[in-house]
Short mmCIF file of C-alpha atoms in Angstrom, two decimals:
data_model
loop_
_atom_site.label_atom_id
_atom_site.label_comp_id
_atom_site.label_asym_id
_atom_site.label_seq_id
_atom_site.Cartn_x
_atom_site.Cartn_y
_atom_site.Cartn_z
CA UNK A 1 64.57 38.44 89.87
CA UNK A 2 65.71 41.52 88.46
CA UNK A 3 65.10 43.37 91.74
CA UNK A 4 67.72 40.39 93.37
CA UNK A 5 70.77 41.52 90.54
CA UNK A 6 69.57 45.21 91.15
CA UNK A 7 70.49 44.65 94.95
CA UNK A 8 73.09 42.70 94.69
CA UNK A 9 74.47 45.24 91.77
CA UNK A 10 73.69 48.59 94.53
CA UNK A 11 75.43 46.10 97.19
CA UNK A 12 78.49 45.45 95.05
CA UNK A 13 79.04 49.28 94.04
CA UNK A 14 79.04 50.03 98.28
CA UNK A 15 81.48 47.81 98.85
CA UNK A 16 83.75 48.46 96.11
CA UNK A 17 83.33 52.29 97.34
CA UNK A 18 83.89 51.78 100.94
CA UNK A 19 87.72 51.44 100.91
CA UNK A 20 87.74 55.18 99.14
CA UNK A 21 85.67 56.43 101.62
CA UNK A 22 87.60 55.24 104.44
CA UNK A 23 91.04 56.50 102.58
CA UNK A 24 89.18 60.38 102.08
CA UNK A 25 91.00 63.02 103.96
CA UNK A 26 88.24 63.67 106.12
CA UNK A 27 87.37 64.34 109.99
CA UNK A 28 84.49 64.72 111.95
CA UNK A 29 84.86 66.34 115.52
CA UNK A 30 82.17 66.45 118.51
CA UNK A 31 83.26 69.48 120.45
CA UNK A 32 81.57 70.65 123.54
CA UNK A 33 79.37 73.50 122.57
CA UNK A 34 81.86 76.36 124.84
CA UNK A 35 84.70 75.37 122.00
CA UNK A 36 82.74 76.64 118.82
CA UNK A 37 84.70 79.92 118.13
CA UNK A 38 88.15 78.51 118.93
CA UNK A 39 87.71 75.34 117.44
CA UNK A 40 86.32 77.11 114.66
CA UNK A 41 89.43 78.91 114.19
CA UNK A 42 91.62 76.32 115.04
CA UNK A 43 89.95 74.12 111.69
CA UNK A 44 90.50 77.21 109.99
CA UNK A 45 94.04 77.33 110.39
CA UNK A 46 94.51 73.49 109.94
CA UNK A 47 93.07 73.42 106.83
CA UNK A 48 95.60 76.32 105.61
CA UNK A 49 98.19 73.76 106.03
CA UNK A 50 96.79 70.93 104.63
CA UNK A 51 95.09 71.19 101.62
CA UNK A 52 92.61 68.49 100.55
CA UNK A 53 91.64 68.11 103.85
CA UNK A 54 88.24 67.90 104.77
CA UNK A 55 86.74 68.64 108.68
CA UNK A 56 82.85 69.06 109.82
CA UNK A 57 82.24 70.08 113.06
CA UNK A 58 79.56 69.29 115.26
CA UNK A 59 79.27 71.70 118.86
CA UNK A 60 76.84 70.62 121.30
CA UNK A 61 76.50 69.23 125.05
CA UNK A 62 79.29 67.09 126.47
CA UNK A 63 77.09 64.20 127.34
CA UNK A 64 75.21 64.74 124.61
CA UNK A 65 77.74 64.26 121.78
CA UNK A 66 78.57 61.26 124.15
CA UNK A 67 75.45 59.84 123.45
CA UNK A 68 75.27 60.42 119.42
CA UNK A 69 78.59 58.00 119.52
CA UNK A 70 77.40 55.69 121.46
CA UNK A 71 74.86 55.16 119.12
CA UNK A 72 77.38 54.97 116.21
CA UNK A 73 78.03 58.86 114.97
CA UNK A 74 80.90 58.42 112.98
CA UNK A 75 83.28 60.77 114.94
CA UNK A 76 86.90 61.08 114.64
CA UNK A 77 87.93 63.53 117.52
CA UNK A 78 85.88 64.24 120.83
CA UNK A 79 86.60 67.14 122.79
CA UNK A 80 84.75 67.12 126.27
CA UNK A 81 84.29 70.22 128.86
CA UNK A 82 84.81 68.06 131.61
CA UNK A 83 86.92 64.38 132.56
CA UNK A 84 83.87 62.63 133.86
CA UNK A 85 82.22 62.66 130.03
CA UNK A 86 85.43 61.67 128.68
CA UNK A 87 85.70 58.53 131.23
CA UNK A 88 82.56 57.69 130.64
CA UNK A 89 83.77 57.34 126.62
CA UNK A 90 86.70 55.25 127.22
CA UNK A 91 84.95 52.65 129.54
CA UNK A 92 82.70 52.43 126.54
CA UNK A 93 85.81 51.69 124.40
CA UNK A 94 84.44 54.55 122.44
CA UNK A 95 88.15 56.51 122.54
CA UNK A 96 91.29 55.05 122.17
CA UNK A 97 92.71 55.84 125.56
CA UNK A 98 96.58 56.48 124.69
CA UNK A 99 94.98 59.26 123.06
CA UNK A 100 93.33 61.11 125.27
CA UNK A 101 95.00 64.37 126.23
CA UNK A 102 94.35 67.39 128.97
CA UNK A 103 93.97 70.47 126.36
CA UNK A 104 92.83 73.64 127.92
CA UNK A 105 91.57 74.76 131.13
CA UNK A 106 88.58 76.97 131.73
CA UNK A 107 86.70 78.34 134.88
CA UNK A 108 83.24 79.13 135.77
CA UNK A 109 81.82 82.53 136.41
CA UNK A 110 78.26 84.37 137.14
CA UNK A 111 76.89 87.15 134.78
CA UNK A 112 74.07 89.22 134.58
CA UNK A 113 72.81 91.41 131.88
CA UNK A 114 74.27 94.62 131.20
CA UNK A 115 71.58 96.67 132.02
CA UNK A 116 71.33 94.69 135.60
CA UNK A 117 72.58 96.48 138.37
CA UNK A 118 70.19 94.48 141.16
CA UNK A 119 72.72 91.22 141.49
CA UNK A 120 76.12 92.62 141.99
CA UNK A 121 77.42 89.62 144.16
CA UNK A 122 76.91 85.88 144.61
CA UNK A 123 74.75 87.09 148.05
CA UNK A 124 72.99 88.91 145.67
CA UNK A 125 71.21 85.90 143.82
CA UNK A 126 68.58 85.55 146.68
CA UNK A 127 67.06 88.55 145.00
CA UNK A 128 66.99 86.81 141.29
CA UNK A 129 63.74 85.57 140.20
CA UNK A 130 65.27 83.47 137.30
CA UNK A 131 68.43 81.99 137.54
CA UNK A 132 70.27 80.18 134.34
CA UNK A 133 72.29 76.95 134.49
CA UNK A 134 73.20 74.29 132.51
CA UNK A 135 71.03 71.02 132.61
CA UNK A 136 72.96 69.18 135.16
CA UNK A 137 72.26 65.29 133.46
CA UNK A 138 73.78 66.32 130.31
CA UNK A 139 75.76 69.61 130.29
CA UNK A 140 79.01 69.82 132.02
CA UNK A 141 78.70 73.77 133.07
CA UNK A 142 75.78 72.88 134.81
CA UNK A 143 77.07 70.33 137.27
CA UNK A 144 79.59 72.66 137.51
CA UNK A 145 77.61 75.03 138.70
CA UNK A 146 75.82 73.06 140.93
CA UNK A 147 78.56 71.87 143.20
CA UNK A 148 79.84 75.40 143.03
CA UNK A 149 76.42 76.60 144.52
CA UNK A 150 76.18 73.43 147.46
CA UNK A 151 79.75 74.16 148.38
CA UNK A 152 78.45 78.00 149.24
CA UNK A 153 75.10 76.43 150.84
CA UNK A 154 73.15 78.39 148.44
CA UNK A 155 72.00 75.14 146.66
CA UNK A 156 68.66 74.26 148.15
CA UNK A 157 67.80 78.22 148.52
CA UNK A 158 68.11 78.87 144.67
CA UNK A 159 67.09 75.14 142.88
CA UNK A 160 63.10 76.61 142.61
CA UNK A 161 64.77 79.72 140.39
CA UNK A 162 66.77 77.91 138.45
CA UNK A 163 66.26 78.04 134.56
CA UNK A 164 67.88 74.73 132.62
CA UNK A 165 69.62 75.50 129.08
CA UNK A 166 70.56 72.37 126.86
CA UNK A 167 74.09 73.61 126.06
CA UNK A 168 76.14 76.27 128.11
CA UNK A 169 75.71 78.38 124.69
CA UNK A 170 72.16 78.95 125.48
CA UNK A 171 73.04 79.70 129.20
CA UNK A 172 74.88 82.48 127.29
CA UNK A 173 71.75 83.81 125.45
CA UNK A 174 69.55 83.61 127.97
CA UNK A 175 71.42 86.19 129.95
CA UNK A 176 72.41 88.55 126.87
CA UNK A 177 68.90 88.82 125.81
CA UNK A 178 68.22 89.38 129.33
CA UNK A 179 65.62 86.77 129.70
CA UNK A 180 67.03 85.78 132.92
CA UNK A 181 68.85 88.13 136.19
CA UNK A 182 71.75 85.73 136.09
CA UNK A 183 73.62 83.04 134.93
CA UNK A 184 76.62 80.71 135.38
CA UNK A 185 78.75 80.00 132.16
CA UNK A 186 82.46 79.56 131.71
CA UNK A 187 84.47 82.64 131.52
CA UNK A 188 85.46 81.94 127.60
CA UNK A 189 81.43 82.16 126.82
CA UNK A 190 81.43 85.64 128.86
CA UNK A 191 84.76 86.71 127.04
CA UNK A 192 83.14 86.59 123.88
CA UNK A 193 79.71 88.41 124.98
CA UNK A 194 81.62 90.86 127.11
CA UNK A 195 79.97 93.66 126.03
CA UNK A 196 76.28 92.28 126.82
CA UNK A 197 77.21 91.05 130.22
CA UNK A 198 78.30 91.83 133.73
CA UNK A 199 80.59 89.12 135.05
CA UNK A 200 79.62 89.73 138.65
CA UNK A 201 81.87 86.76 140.17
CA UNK A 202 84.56 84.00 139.86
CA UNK A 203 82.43 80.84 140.79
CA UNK A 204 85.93 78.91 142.04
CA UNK A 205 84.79 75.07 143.25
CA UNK A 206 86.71 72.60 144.54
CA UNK A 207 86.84 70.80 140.85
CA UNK A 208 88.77 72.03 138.02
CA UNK A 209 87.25 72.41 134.61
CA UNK A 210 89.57 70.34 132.76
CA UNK A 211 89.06 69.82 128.89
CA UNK A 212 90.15 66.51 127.39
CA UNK A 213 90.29 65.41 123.58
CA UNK A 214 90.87 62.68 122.13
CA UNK A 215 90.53 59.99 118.84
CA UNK A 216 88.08 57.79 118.62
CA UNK A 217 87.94 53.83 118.71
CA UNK A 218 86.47 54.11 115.11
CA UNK A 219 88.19 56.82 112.75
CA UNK A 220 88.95 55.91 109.68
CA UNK A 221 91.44 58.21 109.54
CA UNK A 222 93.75 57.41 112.87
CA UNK A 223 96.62 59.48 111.26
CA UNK A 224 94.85 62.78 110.58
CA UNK A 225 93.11 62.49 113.62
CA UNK A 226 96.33 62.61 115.32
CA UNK A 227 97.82 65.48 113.00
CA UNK A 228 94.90 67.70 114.40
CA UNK A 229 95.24 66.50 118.08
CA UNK A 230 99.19 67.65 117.74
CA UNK A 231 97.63 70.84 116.29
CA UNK A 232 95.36 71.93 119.00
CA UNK A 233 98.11 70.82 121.54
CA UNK A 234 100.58 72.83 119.66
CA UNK A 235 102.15 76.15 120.15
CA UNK A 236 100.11 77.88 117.75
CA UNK A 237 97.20 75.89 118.92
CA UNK A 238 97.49 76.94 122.51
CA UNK A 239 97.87 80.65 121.43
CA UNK A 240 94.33 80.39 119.36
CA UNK A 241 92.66 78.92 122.50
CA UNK A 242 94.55 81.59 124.68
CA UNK A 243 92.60 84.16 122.32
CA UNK A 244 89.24 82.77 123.60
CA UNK A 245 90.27 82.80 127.06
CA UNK A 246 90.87 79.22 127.46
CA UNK A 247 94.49 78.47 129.90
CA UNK A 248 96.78 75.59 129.62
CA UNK A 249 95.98 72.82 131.91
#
C-alpha cells in the first residue's frame, strides 16, 4: 500500500512539473555534424541576445539525427546537409513543413594530406590505396560523393579503396592524420583544416548540396524555435556561416 501512494505521490509531482518544463526557455538542435563550428558560434551569439535562454546541441550524421527523432529525441530544430534527409522528416510528420527553410549552400571537394604530393588530381586517385568517404546509407557527404565519382566513371574502379567514416567530421580526420591518401568532404570541413590539407579538386555533381532547417512537429517551445530559425536566416546569421565557408542558397 504505501508503495501505491508513493507512486501515485512521484506520479502527481511529474505532472504538476511538466507544464514548467514545457514553458523553460530551452532548445535542443540536431545539426549535421559539417555545422559544428558555425552553429556553435551562431548559439553563441543568440544567447548574447537573449538571456535566460537555454540551447544544447547535438552534431552528428544527417540520417542519423533523423533516426534519434524518429524514435522520440526531443528536438526542437533540425538542420540537415542535404533535402532528401529533410523529406524524409516531414513525410514522417516529424517537422512542421511551413517551417522548413533552404539555409546555406555548401560544395564538395577532394583533399589529401599535406605532406601528399602523389594525388594531385581526380585522375590521380587510381594511384590511392585508401580512399575516405562518407558512409553512403547514413551520411549525406558520402552519397554525395558517390554520384560525384559515377558521374566521372570512376565509381566501380575506386569502391574496393574506399574507407567509410560515420560522420563527414571523421572523413576530415582521417585525412589530417594522414591515415588515408584522400578524401572527399565539403569545402567548409577543408576551410577549417586548411593548413593540414591539400584540396586537390572541386568535386562539382549534378546535385547541389543544399542545407535545410527547420522546427520540429514536437517543440515545446514553437516560438523560440522560430526566434533562432530567423537568426540563422538573418543578416548576421548569414555572415557567421559566410565565415565558415558556407554560401547562401
Amino acid at each position: 500500500m504505501k508503495k501505491f501512494f508513493l507512486t501515485k505521490f512521484l506520479l502527481g509531482l511529474m505532472l504538476l512539473a511538466s507544464p514548467i518544463i514545457a514553458q523553460a526557455n530551452e532548445l535542443t538542435i540536431s545539426a549535421a555534424a559539417s555545422l559544428n563550428n558555425a552553429f556553435t558560434e551562431l548559439k553563441d551569439e543568440f544567447l548574447k541576445e537573449n538571456k535566460g535562454v537555454t540551447i544544447y546541441t547535438n552534431f552528428a550524421a544527417s540520417n542519423n539525427l533523423l533516426k534519434q527523432m524518429e524514435q522520440g529525441a526531443p528536438v526542437d530544430i533540425f538542420a540537415s546537409a542535404d533535402q532528401e534527409t529533410m523529406d524524409k522528416a516531414q513525410s514522417a510528420s516529424l517537422i512542421l513543413a511551413d517551417s522548413r527553410k533552404n539555409f546555406v549552400e555548401n560544395a564538395l571537394v577532394l583533399i589529401t594530406p599535406k605532406a601528399n604530393t602523389t594525388i594531385k588530381s581526380l585522375n590521380d586517385l587510381e594511384k590511392a590505396q585508401k580512399i575516405a568517404i562518407g558512409a553512403i546509407a547514413t551520411v549525406p557527404a558520402g552519397r554525395y560523393a558517390k554520384k560525384y565519382l559515377e558521374e566521372k566513371n570512376l565509381w566501380s574502379n575506386l569502391e574496393k579503396k574506399l574507407i567509410f567514416g560515420e560522420h563527414v567530421r571523421q572523413v576530415l580526420e582521417y585525412v589530417t592524420k594522414d591515415e588515408v591518401d584522400a578524401g572527399f568532404v565539403y569545402k567548409t570541413d577543408a576551410f577549417i583544416a586548411k593548413d593540414k590539407l591539400n584540396i586537390v579538386a572541386n568535386a562539382d555533381s549534378s546535385e547541389k548540396i543544399i542545407y535545410p532547417i527547420a522546427i520540429t512537429k514536437n517543440t515545446q517551445n514553437k516560438e523560440l524555435a522560430q526566434k533562432f530559425v530567423d537568426f540563422v536566416l538573418s543578416e548576421k546569421g548569414q555572415a557567421i556561416l559566410a565565415k565558415y565557408g558556407f554560401q547562401k542558397p
